[in-house]
Short mmCIF file of C-alpha atoms and ligand atoms in Angstrom, two decimals:
data_model
loop_
_atom_site.label_atom_id
_atom_site.label_comp_id
_atom_site.label_asym_id
_atom_site.label_seq_id
_atom_site.Cartn_x
_atom_site.Cartn_y
_atom_site.Cartn_z
CA MET A 185 -1.42 1.93 5.30
CA ARG A 186 -4.92 2.96 4.84
CA GLN A 187 -6.85 6.05 4.49
CA LEU A 188 -10.15 6.11 6.29
CA LEU A 189 -12.96 8.08 5.25
CA LEU A 190 -15.78 9.66 7.12
CA ILE A 191 -19.10 8.00 6.15
CA PRO A 192 -20.67 9.54 3.10
CA LEU A 193 -24.62 9.03 2.81
CA VAL A 194 -24.25 7.12 -0.35
CA LEU A 195 -26.40 4.01 -0.85
CA SER A 196 -24.78 1.43 -3.09
CA THR A 197 -26.63 -1.24 -4.72
CA CYS A 198 -25.56 -4.91 -4.30
CA PHE A 199 -23.06 -6.31 -6.64
CA ALA A 200 -24.77 -8.41 -9.26
CA ALA A 201 -23.76 -12.08 -9.08
CA ASP A 202 -24.10 -12.62 -13.05
CA ASN A 203 -21.04 -10.22 -13.10
CA LEU A 204 -18.75 -12.56 -11.49
CA PRO A 205 -16.13 -14.74 -13.13
CA PRO A 206 -17.02 -18.32 -14.28
CA PRO A 207 -16.89 -20.72 -11.29
CA ALA A 208 -13.70 -22.24 -12.82
CA ASP A 209 -12.08 -18.97 -12.71
CA ARG A 210 -13.18 -18.03 -9.44
CA LEU A 211 -11.75 -21.51 -8.11
CA LEU A 212 -8.61 -20.88 -10.00
CA ALA A 213 -7.94 -17.66 -8.16
CA ARG A 214 -8.90 -19.12 -4.80
CA ALA A 215 -6.54 -21.88 -5.19
CA ILE A 216 -3.80 -19.53 -6.19
CA PHE A 217 -4.64 -17.06 -3.47
CA LYS A 218 -4.41 -19.99 -1.02
CA GLN A 219 -1.22 -21.34 -2.17
CA LEU A 220 0.42 -18.03 -2.03
CA ILE A 221 -0.90 -17.29 1.62
CA GLU A 222 0.57 -20.78 2.76
CA ILE A 223 4.12 -19.77 1.34
CA LYS A 224 5.83 -18.14 4.25
CA SER A 225 7.23 -14.98 2.70
CA GLY A 226 7.84 -12.80 5.55
CA PHE A 227 10.40 -10.16 4.64
CA THR A 228 12.91 -11.12 7.36
CA THR A 229 12.37 -14.82 7.84
CA GLY A 230 10.77 -15.89 4.44
CA SER A 231 11.50 -16.29 0.94
CA THR A 232 9.63 -15.03 -2.08
CA THR A 233 11.22 -17.50 -4.58
CA PRO A 234 8.82 -20.29 -3.85
CA VAL A 235 5.91 -17.79 -4.80
CA ALA A 236 7.63 -16.71 -7.87
CA GLU A 237 8.25 -20.51 -8.72
CA ALA A 238 4.66 -21.44 -8.04
CA ILE A 239 3.14 -18.91 -10.20
CA ALA A 240 5.61 -19.68 -12.93
CA ALA A 241 4.74 -23.45 -12.89
CA ARG A 242 1.04 -22.24 -13.09
CA LEU A 243 1.52 -20.20 -15.96
CA LYS A 244 3.53 -22.78 -17.87
CA ALA A 245 0.73 -25.30 -17.02
CA ALA A 246 -1.65 -22.72 -18.59
CA GLY A 247 0.49 -22.60 -21.76
CA PHE A 248 2.64 -19.44 -21.36
CA PRO A 249 5.90 -19.92 -23.06
CA ALA A 250 8.68 -20.23 -20.84
CA VAL A 251 10.51 -17.09 -22.94
CA ASP A 252 7.87 -14.98 -21.52
CA ILE A 253 8.29 -15.81 -17.88
CA PHE A 254 11.13 -14.33 -15.78
CA VAL A 255 12.25 -15.59 -12.40
CA GLY A 256 15.06 -13.66 -10.69
CA GLY A 257 16.02 -11.14 -8.19
CA ALA A 258 18.44 -9.26 -5.78
CA ALA A 259 19.20 -12.59 -3.92
CA PRO A 260 18.53 -16.27 -4.32
CA HIS A 261 15.70 -16.25 -1.97
CA LYS A 262 14.40 -12.98 -2.96
CA ALA A 263 13.24 -13.71 -6.56
CA ASN A 264 10.63 -11.92 -8.43
CA LEU A 265 8.19 -13.08 -11.26
CA VAL A 266 7.44 -11.15 -14.28
CA VAL A 267 5.30 -12.59 -17.15
CA ARG A 268 4.25 -10.89 -20.38
CA TYR A 269 1.05 -11.62 -22.32
CA HIS A 270 1.57 -10.43 -25.79
CA GLY A 271 -0.98 -7.82 -27.38
CA SER A 272 -0.97 -6.15 -30.74
CA GLY A 273 1.67 -3.53 -29.69
CA ALA A 274 -0.47 -0.75 -30.72
CA HIS A 275 0.10 0.76 -27.27
CA LYS A 276 2.96 0.79 -24.58
CA PRO A 277 2.40 -2.05 -22.16
CA LEU A 278 0.30 -1.95 -19.09
CA LEU A 279 2.14 -3.26 -15.97
CA LEU A 280 0.21 -4.83 -13.23
CA LEU A 281 2.00 -4.80 -9.85
CA ALA A 282 1.66 -6.81 -6.54
CA HIS A 283 4.26 -7.99 -3.93
CA SER A 284 4.64 -11.32 -2.70
CA ASP A 285 6.41 -10.58 0.75
CA VAL A 286 4.31 -9.97 3.68
CA VAL A 287 4.91 -8.45 7.24
CA GLU A 288 5.82 -11.10 9.83
CA ALA A 289 3.42 -12.73 11.72
CA LYS A 290 3.67 -14.87 14.88
CA ARG A 291 1.47 -17.63 15.65
CA GLU A 292 1.05 -16.36 19.27
CA ASP A 293 -0.10 -13.00 18.13
CA TRP A 294 -2.94 -14.39 16.07
CA SER A 295 -6.07 -16.44 17.08
CA MET A 296 -5.06 -18.85 14.38
CA GLU A 297 -2.20 -20.17 12.30
CA PRO A 298 -1.31 -16.96 10.19
CA PHE A 299 0.28 -19.11 7.19
CA LEU A 300 -2.72 -21.19 6.82
CA PHE A 301 -5.30 -20.20 4.38
CA THR A 302 -8.61 -20.14 6.63
CA GLU A 303 -12.26 -19.61 5.35
CA ARG A 304 -14.29 -18.47 8.07
CA ASP A 305 -17.58 -16.50 8.56
CA GLY A 306 -17.41 -14.88 5.28
CA TYR A 307 -13.67 -14.33 5.22
CA PHE A 308 -10.16 -15.52 4.07
CA TYR A 309 -7.80 -15.42 6.58
CA GLY A 310 -4.27 -15.39 6.60
CA ARG A 311 -1.10 -13.28 6.42
CA GLY A 312 -1.40 -11.41 3.14
CA THR A 313 -4.94 -11.79 2.58
CA SER A 314 -5.36 -7.93 2.19
CA ASP A 315 -1.67 -6.99 1.77
CA ASP A 316 -0.85 -8.00 -1.21
CA LYS A 317 -1.58 -11.61 -2.21
CA ALA A 318 -5.24 -11.20 -3.21
CA GLN A 319 -4.00 -8.72 -5.75
CA ALA A 320 -1.19 -11.02 -7.03
CA ALA A 321 -3.56 -14.02 -7.15
CA VAL A 322 -6.03 -12.12 -9.17
CA TRP A 323 -3.72 -10.61 -11.83
CA ILE A 324 -2.42 -14.07 -12.45
CA ALA A 325 -5.86 -15.89 -12.53
CA ASN A 326 -7.21 -13.09 -14.81
CA LEU A 327 -4.13 -13.43 -17.06
CA ILE A 328 -4.51 -17.07 -17.40
CA ARG A 329 -8.32 -16.32 -18.07
CA TYR A 330 -7.63 -13.97 -20.89
CA LYS A 331 -5.35 -16.73 -22.59
CA ARG A 332 -7.93 -19.23 -22.21
CA GLU A 333 -10.51 -16.90 -23.77
CA GLY A 334 -8.15 -16.04 -26.41
CA PHE A 335 -8.40 -12.11 -25.62
CA LYS A 336 -6.24 -10.24 -27.87
CA PRO A 337 -5.27 -6.88 -26.01
CA ASN A 338 -3.82 -3.82 -28.12
CA ARG A 339 -0.77 -3.65 -25.64
CA ASP A 340 1.22 -6.20 -24.00
CA ILE A 341 0.16 -7.06 -20.34
CA ILE A 342 3.00 -7.45 -17.90
CA VAL A 343 2.35 -8.83 -14.43
CA ALA A 344 5.24 -8.46 -11.93
CA ILE A 345 5.07 -10.06 -8.57
CA THR A 346 7.83 -8.76 -6.69
CA ALA A 347 9.86 -9.37 -3.53
CA ASP A 348 10.38 -6.94 -0.36
CA GLU A 349 7.86 -4.46 -0.60
CA GLU A 350 7.39 -4.55 3.04
CA GLY A 351 11.10 -4.69 3.86
CA GLY A 352 12.27 -2.51 1.37
CA GLY A 353 16.25 -2.38 1.35
CA PRO A 354 18.58 -4.51 -0.96
CA PHE A 355 16.21 -6.87 -2.05
CA ASN A 356 13.15 -4.83 -3.01
CA GLY A 357 12.19 -6.24 -6.30
CA ALA A 358 10.58 -3.20 -7.95
CA ASP A 359 13.71 -1.29 -7.34
CA TRP A 360 15.76 -4.27 -8.65
CA LEU A 361 13.69 -4.83 -11.66
CA ILE A 362 13.89 -1.25 -12.60
CA LYS A 363 17.56 -0.85 -12.21
CA ASN A 364 18.48 -4.30 -13.63
CA HIS A 365 15.68 -5.38 -16.19
CA ARG A 366 14.04 -2.23 -17.08
CA ALA A 367 12.90 -3.60 -20.55
CA LEU A 368 11.05 -6.41 -18.61
CA ILE A 369 8.86 -4.12 -16.88
CA ASP A 370 8.82 -0.84 -19.05
CA ALA A 371 5.30 0.30 -19.28
CA ASP A 372 2.84 3.09 -20.31
CA PHE A 373 1.67 2.97 -16.67
CA CYS A 374 1.24 0.78 -14.07
CA LEU A 375 -1.73 -0.58 -11.69
CA ASN A 376 -0.72 -1.48 -8.13
CA GLU A 377 -1.94 -1.84 -4.46
CA GLY A 378 -2.55 1.41 -2.54
CA GLY A 379 -6.41 2.00 -3.40
CA TRP A 380 -9.26 -0.13 -2.55
CA GLY A 381 -12.88 0.09 -1.72
CA GLU A 382 -14.39 1.45 1.32
CA MET A 383 -17.37 -0.11 2.94
CA SER A 384 -19.19 1.06 5.99
CA ASN A 385 -21.65 -1.63 7.66
CA GLY A 386 -21.59 -3.64 4.36
CA ARG A 387 -22.46 -0.63 1.98
CA HIS A 388 -20.10 0.25 -0.58
CA ILE A 389 -18.89 3.72 -0.19
CA SER A 390 -16.19 4.57 -2.47
CA ASN A 391 -13.90 3.03 -4.92
CA ASP A 392 -10.51 4.62 -4.05
CA VAL A 393 -7.73 5.11 -6.59
CA GLN A 394 -4.35 6.16 -5.11
CA VAL A 395 -2.59 8.63 -7.50
CA SER A 396 -0.08 9.92 -5.18
CA GLU A 397 1.62 8.83 -1.82
CA LYS A 398 3.71 10.04 0.98
CA PHE A 399 7.26 8.99 1.04
CA VAL A 400 9.12 7.38 3.84
CA ALA A 401 12.30 8.51 5.65
CA ASN A 402 13.82 6.88 8.76
CA PHE A 403 16.04 8.89 11.08
CA ARG A 404 18.22 7.45 13.78
CA LEU A 405 18.58 9.43 16.98
CA GLU A 406 21.65 8.74 19.02
CA VAL A 407 22.91 9.90 22.14
CA HIS A 408 26.50 8.70 23.49
CA ASN A 409 27.56 9.07 26.98
CA ARG A 410 30.60 8.13 28.76
CA GLY A 411 28.41 6.36 31.27
CA GLY A 412 29.58 5.10 34.55
CA HIS A 413 28.36 3.14 37.73
CA SER A 414 24.66 3.24 38.18
CA SER A 415 25.19 3.80 41.92
CA MET A 416 26.38 7.32 41.42
CA PRO A 417 24.16 8.73 38.69
CA ILE A 418 24.71 12.21 37.29
CA ALA A 419 22.30 14.48 35.39
CA ASP A 420 24.03 13.99 31.96
CA ASN A 421 22.34 10.71 31.13
CA ALA A 422 21.84 9.19 27.51
CA ALA A 423 18.42 7.84 28.25
CA TYR A 424 17.14 11.13 29.78
CA HIS A 425 18.37 13.30 26.72
CA LEU A 426 16.74 10.98 24.33
CA ALA A 427 13.36 10.70 26.33
CA ALA A 428 13.11 14.47 26.64
CA ALA A 429 14.01 15.01 23.19
CA LEU A 430 11.28 12.29 22.16
CA ASP A 431 8.66 13.82 24.35
CA ARG A 432 9.11 17.23 22.65
CA LEU A 433 8.67 15.25 19.27
CA ALA A 434 5.36 13.77 20.87
CA HIS A 435 3.72 17.04 21.23
CA TYR A 436 4.85 18.49 17.85
CA ALA A 437 2.74 18.62 14.85
CA PHE A 438 4.04 19.25 11.46
CA PRO A 439 1.87 21.86 9.50
CA ILE A 440 -1.22 21.01 7.57
CA ARG A 441 -0.72 21.41 3.89
CA THR A 442 -2.97 20.47 0.87
CA ASN A 443 -1.99 19.09 -2.61
CA GLU A 444 -3.83 18.84 -5.83
CA VAL A 445 -5.19 15.30 -4.77
CA THR A 446 -6.38 16.06 -1.41
CA ARG A 447 -8.10 19.32 -2.59
CA ALA A 448 -9.91 17.37 -5.27
CA TYR A 449 -10.75 14.64 -2.73
CA ALA A 450 -12.21 17.24 -0.53
CA GLU A 451 -14.11 18.74 -3.48
CA ARG A 452 -15.71 15.40 -4.21
CA MET A 453 -16.35 14.68 -0.38
CA ALA A 454 -18.15 17.93 -0.02
CA LYS A 455 -20.65 16.64 -2.48
CA ILE A 456 -21.25 13.38 -0.98
CA GLN A 457 -21.41 14.24 2.58
CA THR A 458 -23.92 16.24 4.36
CA GLY A 459 -24.22 18.75 7.39
CA SER A 460 -21.37 20.29 8.78
CA LEU A 461 -18.86 17.82 7.47
CA ALA A 462 -19.90 18.55 4.02
CA ASP A 463 -19.44 22.34 4.92
CA ASP A 464 -15.88 21.46 6.30
CA PHE A 465 -14.83 19.35 3.06
CA ARG A 466 -16.17 22.51 0.95
CA LYS A 467 -13.84 25.01 3.05
CA ALA A 468 -11.04 22.43 3.07
CA ALA A 469 -11.07 22.33 -0.53
CA THR A 470 -10.15 26.02 -0.75
CA GLY A 471 -7.67 25.86 1.74
CA ASP A 472 -9.48 27.17 5.01
CA PRO A 473 -7.18 26.34 7.97
CA ASP A 474 -9.97 25.83 10.58
CA ALA A 475 -11.75 23.64 8.59
CA LEU A 476 -8.65 21.46 7.68
CA GLN A 477 -7.82 21.52 11.46
CA ARG A 478 -11.34 19.97 12.14
CA ILE A 479 -10.85 17.37 9.60
CA ALA A 480 -7.40 16.30 10.82
CA ASN A 481 -8.85 16.24 14.32
CA ALA A 482 -11.64 13.92 13.17
CA ASN A 483 -9.41 10.82 12.65
CA PRO A 484 -5.74 9.81 12.57
CA ALA A 485 -5.89 8.88 8.98
CA TRP A 486 -6.99 12.21 7.79
CA ASN A 487 -4.39 13.93 9.87
CA ALA A 488 -1.84 11.65 8.24
CA THR A 489 -3.13 12.79 4.75
CA LEU A 490 -2.95 16.41 5.70
CA ARG A 491 0.75 16.75 7.14
CA THR A 492 3.84 15.06 7.26
CA THR A 493 4.23 12.74 10.26
CA CYS A 494 7.29 11.61 12.43
CA VAL A 495 6.66 9.01 15.12
CA ALA A 496 9.27 7.05 17.36
CA THR A 497 8.99 3.41 16.63
CA GLN A 498 12.05 1.82 18.08
CA LEU A 499 14.23 2.18 21.10
CA GLU A 500 17.42 0.83 22.24
CA GLY A 501 19.99 1.66 24.99
CA GLY A 502 22.01 0.61 27.74
CA HIS A 503 24.27 -2.45 28.26
CA ALA A 504 23.95 -3.61 31.65
CA MET A 505 21.24 -3.05 34.58
CA ASN A 506 23.79 -1.54 36.72
CA ALA A 507 25.53 0.78 34.39
CA LEU A 508 24.66 4.37 33.16
CA PRO A 509 23.92 3.99 29.52
CA GLN A 510 26.51 4.83 26.99
CA LEU A 511 24.08 4.66 24.25
CA ALA A 512 20.42 5.68 24.02
CA ALA A 513 18.98 5.24 20.40
CA ALA A 514 15.69 5.85 18.58
CA THR A 515 14.34 5.23 15.22
CA VAL A 516 11.87 7.82 14.16
CA ASN A 517 9.65 7.00 11.18
CA CYS A 518 8.49 9.89 8.94
CA ARG A 519 5.74 9.87 6.32
CA ILE A 520 6.34 12.94 4.21
CA LEU A 521 3.94 14.74 2.13
CA PRO A 522 4.88 14.32 -1.92
CA ASP A 523 5.78 18.14 -1.88
CA ASP A 524 7.67 18.30 1.34
CA THR A 525 11.38 17.48 1.43
CA VAL A 526 13.72 15.41 3.66
CA GLU A 527 15.94 18.22 4.18
CA ASN A 528 12.99 20.24 5.78
CA VAL A 529 11.93 17.46 7.82
CA GLN A 530 15.46 16.87 9.09
CA SER A 531 15.96 20.47 10.04
CA THR A 532 12.57 20.60 11.57
CA LEU A 533 13.46 17.42 13.90
CA GLU A 534 16.63 19.14 14.73
CA ARG A 535 14.73 22.12 15.75
CA VAL A 536 11.89 20.24 17.79
CA LEU A 537 14.23 17.85 19.55
CA ALA A 538 16.29 20.83 20.47
CA ASP A 539 19.31 18.90 22.21
CA LYS A 540 22.51 18.71 20.24
CA GLU A 541 23.30 15.72 22.40
CA VAL A 542 21.02 13.99 20.30
CA LYS A 543 22.47 13.23 16.88
CA ILE A 544 20.11 12.80 13.96
CA LYS A 545 21.03 10.83 10.83
CA ILE A 546 19.13 9.47 8.07
CA ILE A 547 18.70 5.74 7.53
CA GLY A 548 19.24 4.08 4.00
CA GLU A 549 17.92 5.47 0.66
CA VAL A 550 14.90 7.80 0.22
CA GLN A 551 12.65 7.02 -2.73
CA HIS A 552 10.64 9.95 -3.69
CA GLY A 553 8.30 9.95 -6.60
CA PRO A 554 6.01 12.32 -8.27
CA ALA A 555 2.08 12.15 -8.10
CA SER A 556 0.80 10.48 -11.20
CA PRO A 557 -1.44 12.31 -13.49
CA LEU A 558 -5.21 11.55 -13.48
CA ARG A 559 -5.13 10.21 -16.96
CA PRO A 560 -8.37 10.63 -18.74
CA ASP A 561 -8.59 6.92 -20.43
CA LEU A 562 -7.74 5.38 -16.90
CA MET A 563 -10.14 7.69 -15.27
CA SER A 564 -12.99 6.79 -17.51
CA ALA A 565 -12.08 3.07 -17.71
CA LEU A 566 -12.26 3.33 -13.72
CA ASN A 567 -15.42 5.27 -13.54
CA ARG A 568 -17.42 3.12 -16.08
CA THR A 569 -16.18 -0.32 -14.71
CA THR A 570 -16.77 0.76 -11.19
CA ASP A 571 -20.35 2.18 -12.27
CA SER A 572 -21.18 -1.07 -14.11
CA LEU A 573 -20.35 -3.19 -11.03
CA TRP A 574 -21.28 -0.91 -8.13
CA PRO A 575 -23.86 1.53 -9.44
CA SER A 576 -23.55 5.03 -8.02
CA VAL A 577 -20.22 4.22 -6.10
CA PRO A 578 -17.92 7.09 -6.77
CA VAL A 579 -14.14 6.73 -7.80
CA LEU A 580 -12.26 8.93 -5.52
CA PRO A 581 -8.56 9.92 -6.33
CA ILE A 582 -6.64 9.78 -3.13
CA MET A 583 -3.21 10.07 -1.73
CA VAL A 584 -2.35 7.62 0.85
CA PRO A 585 -0.42 8.31 3.99
CA GLY A 586 1.61 4.78 3.64
CA ALA A 587 4.04 4.06 0.89
CA THR A 588 4.14 1.38 -1.60
CA ASP A 589 6.54 0.29 -4.38
CA GLY A 590 4.59 2.75 -6.66
CA LEU A 591 7.23 5.33 -5.46
CA TYR A 592 9.99 3.38 -7.57
CA PHE A 593 7.93 3.28 -10.51
CA ARG A 594 6.85 6.94 -10.46
CA ALA A 595 10.27 8.08 -9.86
CA ALA A 596 11.16 5.89 -12.84
CA GLY A 597 8.73 7.76 -14.99
CA ILE A 598 6.10 4.90 -15.01
CA PRO A 599 2.80 6.68 -13.36
CA THR A 600 1.34 4.40 -11.03
CA TYR A 601 -1.95 3.89 -9.69
CA GLY A 602 -3.22 2.06 -6.77
CA VAL A 603 -6.44 0.20 -7.80
CA GLN A 604 -7.81 -2.87 -6.40
CA GLY A 605 -11.62 -3.02 -6.13
CA PHE A 606 -11.49 -5.18 -2.94
CA PHE A 607 -13.94 -3.47 -0.78
CA MET A 608 -13.02 -3.51 3.06
CA GLU A 609 -14.72 -2.29 6.10
CA ARG A 610 -13.11 1.22 6.85
CA ASP A 611 -13.16 0.13 10.64
CA ASP A 612 -11.57 -3.31 10.00
CA VAL A 613 -7.99 -2.63 8.40
CA ARG A 614 -5.95 -5.47 9.41
CA ALA A 615 -3.12 -5.25 7.10
CA HIS A 616 0.17 -5.89 9.02
CA GLY A 617 -1.72 -6.79 12.16
CA ARG A 618 -3.49 -9.81 13.82
CA ASP A 619 -6.04 -12.01 12.22
CA GLU A 620 -5.59 -10.25 8.73
CA ARG A 621 -8.65 -11.17 6.46
CA MET A 622 -10.31 -10.31 3.23
CA PRO A 623 -14.17 -10.65 2.89
CA ILE A 624 -14.91 -13.35 0.48
CA ASN A 625 -17.39 -11.44 -1.69
CA SER A 626 -14.88 -8.62 -1.87
CA PHE A 627 -12.19 -10.88 -3.22
CA TYR A 628 -14.50 -12.29 -6.18
CA GLU A 629 -15.88 -8.81 -6.81
CA GLY A 630 -12.29 -7.33 -7.01
CA GLN A 631 -11.18 -10.41 -9.30
CA THR A 632 -14.35 -9.17 -11.70
CA PHE A 633 -13.42 -5.46 -11.43
CA LEU A 634 -9.73 -6.07 -12.31
CA TYR A 635 -10.58 -8.50 -14.98
CA GLN A 636 -12.95 -5.83 -16.64
CA LEU A 637 -10.72 -2.73 -16.01
CA VAL A 638 -7.59 -4.36 -17.53
CA LYS A 639 -9.62 -5.42 -20.44
CA THR A 640 -10.82 -2.21 -20.99
CA LEU A 641 -7.49 -0.61 -20.80
CA SER A 642 -6.03 -2.81 -23.38
CA SER A 643 -8.88 -2.67 -25.82
CA SER A 644 -9.72 0.14 -28.35
CA GLN A 645 -11.75 2.55 -26.16
ZN1 ZN B 873 1.33 -4.08 0.71
#
């Protein structure tokens, strides 16, 4: 889940090395990162409990009292970690969130061992290096550094490293903590994955902060049929009903819609782009349908930002090579704009699939949170911290087409912002994919950025 930008013509200056954390803190962040990558926490085959336990052990070794460390979850193998670093209490706590599970990775799909932390050609490789164990490692390393430095925040800083963001479902740690241990994680606001830095050919383009996100609904499509012998086919075939309906879906696009965040984003892009693209962004910010269409056509990420999308992701059916299928089924994964509704999407699907033999039902529970307000304190801290580390690189508020655990927190009334400061090449997004990696420089720059940002947000401003 990544939002790609078109290239703005902004030249960025290099990150000054003297801003970096002391060598020992960089080593610590790297050591935690390595340790987390090498724990197999795939959401179907792995366990997040060893991640929580490893972090708890490091925190205890760094002097955090056991009473401030919580390890527990929806199942014995799906533990979460929550730690509290006490501040003066002048303000409500700040929650720092990252997830400890990863998308599955098979050795045969990768050019290297996915659960071995590998440093090569300026990158850290391994499943979770970009999603989301870098942020988890940095939150913990920075918390240990605050403690060692005797930093006295004006609010509690809570770090939660949670299970099953990727998997969702019954073991999702964010959902479980909100429902079962609200006091542990209750906060003024939350920083999470979902936003990061955009690079193009090594140039820093923008530091994206995610304030809103699409939400997910999965639908199961089923066609049942009495079947029969394949030697005597009939027209009424479950596979054909399903295939034809899916073909109609393939040719359908939901209408383009803008919202507060995408309009603000387009306005900002109009100022940093040049030529016809700048013109299109300017017009898009005012809702010009032709300009919006051109931007949506420019790349799949922009398209996904401007409309609800539904796509077939799984197929099943048939029970024998020589039998007419009695069942043909598909999963359709929908990414819904925050101001759209599940009901609207379902009725649109029924209309587009246009076959009453194709039964549509929603899978599981749908989480839908509101956009987070653009808090002046946060935006000011983001702008200042970004500018001090990467002069002239703008902070861009974005809505991402993916979905994160931020949904649960927004729905629970805790505004959540995707902020990382890890800069990645916009054309080299490997989260969930093969040979996932994180540029080494970006890891340490992100460590620096998050250290300063959290310090600013928990000091008198
Ligand atoms: Zn993630």
